[in-house]
Amino acid sequence: MTATTLKLKGMSCAACATSIESAIHQVPGVREVQVNFAAELASIEYDEGSTSLEKIQAAVADAGYEASKREDLSIGETDAKAQEERKSQQRSLLIKTGVSGVIGVALILGTLPMMLGIDIPGWPMFLHNPWLQLVLATPVLFWCGKSFYMGAWKAFTHRAANMNTLIALGTGAAYVYSVFVTLYPGFLISQGLAPDVYYEAAVVIIALLLLGRYLENRARGQTSDAIRQLMGLQANMARVIRRGEDVDLPVEDVVVGDIVIVRPGEKIPVDGEVTEGTSTVDESMVTGEPVPVKKEPGEEVIGATINKTGSFRFRASRVGKDTVLAQIVQLVQDAQGSKAPIQKLADQVTRWFVPVVIAIAITTFVLWFNLVGNVTLALLTTVGVLIIACPCALGLATPTSIMVGTGKGAENGILIKDAESLERAHKLQTIVVDKTGTLTEGKPTVTDYLTVKGTANGNEIQLLQMAAAVERSSEHPLAEAVVNYAASQGIEKKKLTSVQDFDAVTGRGVQGIINGRLVQIGTDRWMQGLGIDTRALQSERQSWEASAKTTAWIAVDGKAEGLMGISDALKKTSAQAVSALQAMGLEVVMLTGDNRQTAEAIAQEVGIRRVFAEVRPDQKAAQITQLQSEGKVAMVGDGINDAPALAQADVGISIGTGTDVAIAASDITLISGDLRSIVTAIQLSKATIINIRQNLFFAFIYNVAGIPIAAGILYPLFGWLLNPIVAGGAMAFSSVSVVTNALRLRNFQPEGMDIR
């Protein structure tokens, strides 16, 4: 399956998004499609063997819209192009809004005495001349309002209907009726009807709709502020060594392998590895940690972070769209283009909305004309129904909140994969955390080492050398701790003996053959299962584990020869995070492969009351499944062995400092590795869902109440509500109010703690 994102043009309402979704779904080979009206994006999964991107784009074109592949530009280029397009669109809307507004005011001035039923001395009555009003109104409808009529015509040619259809029918009916009255006033008089024209209604409606669209587009542009802030972090220039000389180049011209020079106070332009010099770097943009990190040769540096004190050179390893910053931006963009399950109801409504509204409008005209015999009243109510019934508010209710919510998450170091993950997070009841690298720093060190035979005849160093030789073949953090400890005791890595028949026993330990001798390093349970006697140092093992240390036996040829105590310091914020989660009514559970005594010691230290210890990696997913029978579960982990459990959980939360596999399997990534970000993520999820529900309530209530009022249900009490101008203003206000409410999420702040 191939995944791609298309940039859409020509959408005017949620019904347009539904039409595009339906058109793409009908293309053979398309597996899944989500159209986001607010972001104007279509996320598509399709089988390249059955269809092509060109066929999908053709299907969108056949539906009356435009679709182009989101260009693979650098961060700065993408932002500049989007900003220019947005500004151009805003300028055009503002000019047309101004022109239609001025003409609308003039037409209302000409109609005001008639509307009020009084004569006003000195009033410019020439503005009431139908022929003058025709001349003034025509350019407004066919220049300022051109997009509405073109959109309606495109929809009609594709046997569809959308918001443009409603606007074109409403304003067009008022305009055509007025033109008929202007040309043949005597006919209406002969029928006993007043020859009133309604040019001002058509013009002011278009002015209000354009104003609403201008304000809506401007507000929607603010929903992507987080993306623009992230993009603004990137450096513009880089000093690169080319042909032995220092050359200043645009950052997009840097290629992998270039040697880049960074001076104090400069932004690091791309990702790479330090080759020369030392410095400290402010990585708070990525990690959220305010303390600068020391960088030496061999260490990685991240683009957009800030060099503080020294000068250094590094070799570029990731540039353009491959940098950490670009990937973060891509993740946020993908999340903003996704669709939340809560949006399904709005989608179902908008799918049938326009045809139903047209039917209601026709029924309204027939009823009023038959009941009252007043064509003017019938026309006003019909136009009002068509204009007020805009599905835009419904279409914007969910995606605008999602866009702001996911962007706000990125500002707080929380990357949310999609809208569904954001929605699920607020329903969580249990948070399951791994120990190593999640609650702890993930940098274990050997603190204690004893041998059964003591230190006589160099046995201690010889045994340590054998253990380090075996552990060197393992990628486990505990193995790295053993190798590093051996190095601190003068045993160089390059001098370690080669190992034969190395084997890592999942959740138990490692073993290998060294000079014909079987060396095994692992847990007490594994040793007992192998029948190895470990009574000699049992009291030491129990004492160390009671002190929250992990223990590892060293056995040679089936006999226990030594014991190591390995400590992994708790993160300073772990206890605070656990306490905050529990205060929110969530149960926090530890799930670890470590021995029970060590796990319970760590759990007690951070305040966790429920512990599952000595769980093998292949058993973790099953344990999550069992917990899911009690409620919604989130799994928090950082290692490869956590990936199945992360995928099984209702919400998988990975530590950004962990492995790529764990991050890929998760729904939410905490860039900094600070567990307090889980609290922020859940609070943000709840705030976003509340915001979406508010938007949907406003949108549904607006349409449920607005259509009957426009149809004249309150006519005996509030006849002025039947003026189509009122309907136009209400429709424009509905979309703006929904987007404005979504923008309130930009003020979101995590409660109860400072995660920075």
Coordinates of N, CA, C and O in Angstrom, one line a residue, residues 230 260 273 357 371 438 470 473 479 550 590-591 669 753:
L230 N 7.3 26.1 14.4 CA 8.3 25.0 14.3 C 9.2 25.3 13.1 O 10.4 25.1 13.1
V260 N 30.3 21.0 8.4 CA 29.6 22.2 8.7 C 30.3 22.8 9.9 O 30.6 22.1 10.9
E273 N 27.0 14.6 13.0 CA 27.9 14.1 14.1 C 29.1 14.9 14.2 O 29.8 15.3 13.2
V357 N -32.0 20.6 2.4 CA -32.2 22.0 2.5 C -33.0 22.6 1.2 O -33.9 23.4 1.3
L371 N -50.7 29.4 1.2 CA -51.4 29.9 2.4 C -51.7 31.4 2.4 O -52.8 31.8 2.8
T438 N 12.0 4.5 31.1 CA 10.7 5.2 31.2 C 10.6 5.9 32.5 O 10.5 7.1 32.6
V470 N 31.1 -11.5 26.6 CA 29.8 -12.0 26.1 C 28.8 -10.9 26.0 O 28.0 -10.8 25.0
S473 N 28.3 -8.5 22.8 CA 27.5 -8.9 21.6 C 26.0 -8.6 21.8 O 25.2 -8.8 20.9
A479 N 23.7 -4.8 29.3 CA 24.9 -5.3 28.7 C 25.9 -4.2 28.5 O 27.1 -4.3 28.8
T550 N 19.1 -3.9 40.0 CA 18.9 -5.1 39.2 C 20.1 -6.0 39.4 O 21.3 -5.5 39.4
M590 N 3.1 -0.6 36.8 CA 4.4 -0.9 36.3 C 4.4 -2.3 35.6 O 3.9 -3.2 36.2
L591 N 5.0 -2.3 34.4 CA 5.1 -3.6 33.7 C 6.6 -3.7 33.3 O 7.1 -2.9 32.4
T669 N 4.2 10.4 20.9 CA 5.6 10.4 21.3 C 5.9 11.6 22.2 O 5.6 12.8 21.8
M753 N 1.4 21.5 37.0 CA 2.8 21.4 37.0 C 3.4 22.1 35.8 O 2.7 22.4 34.9

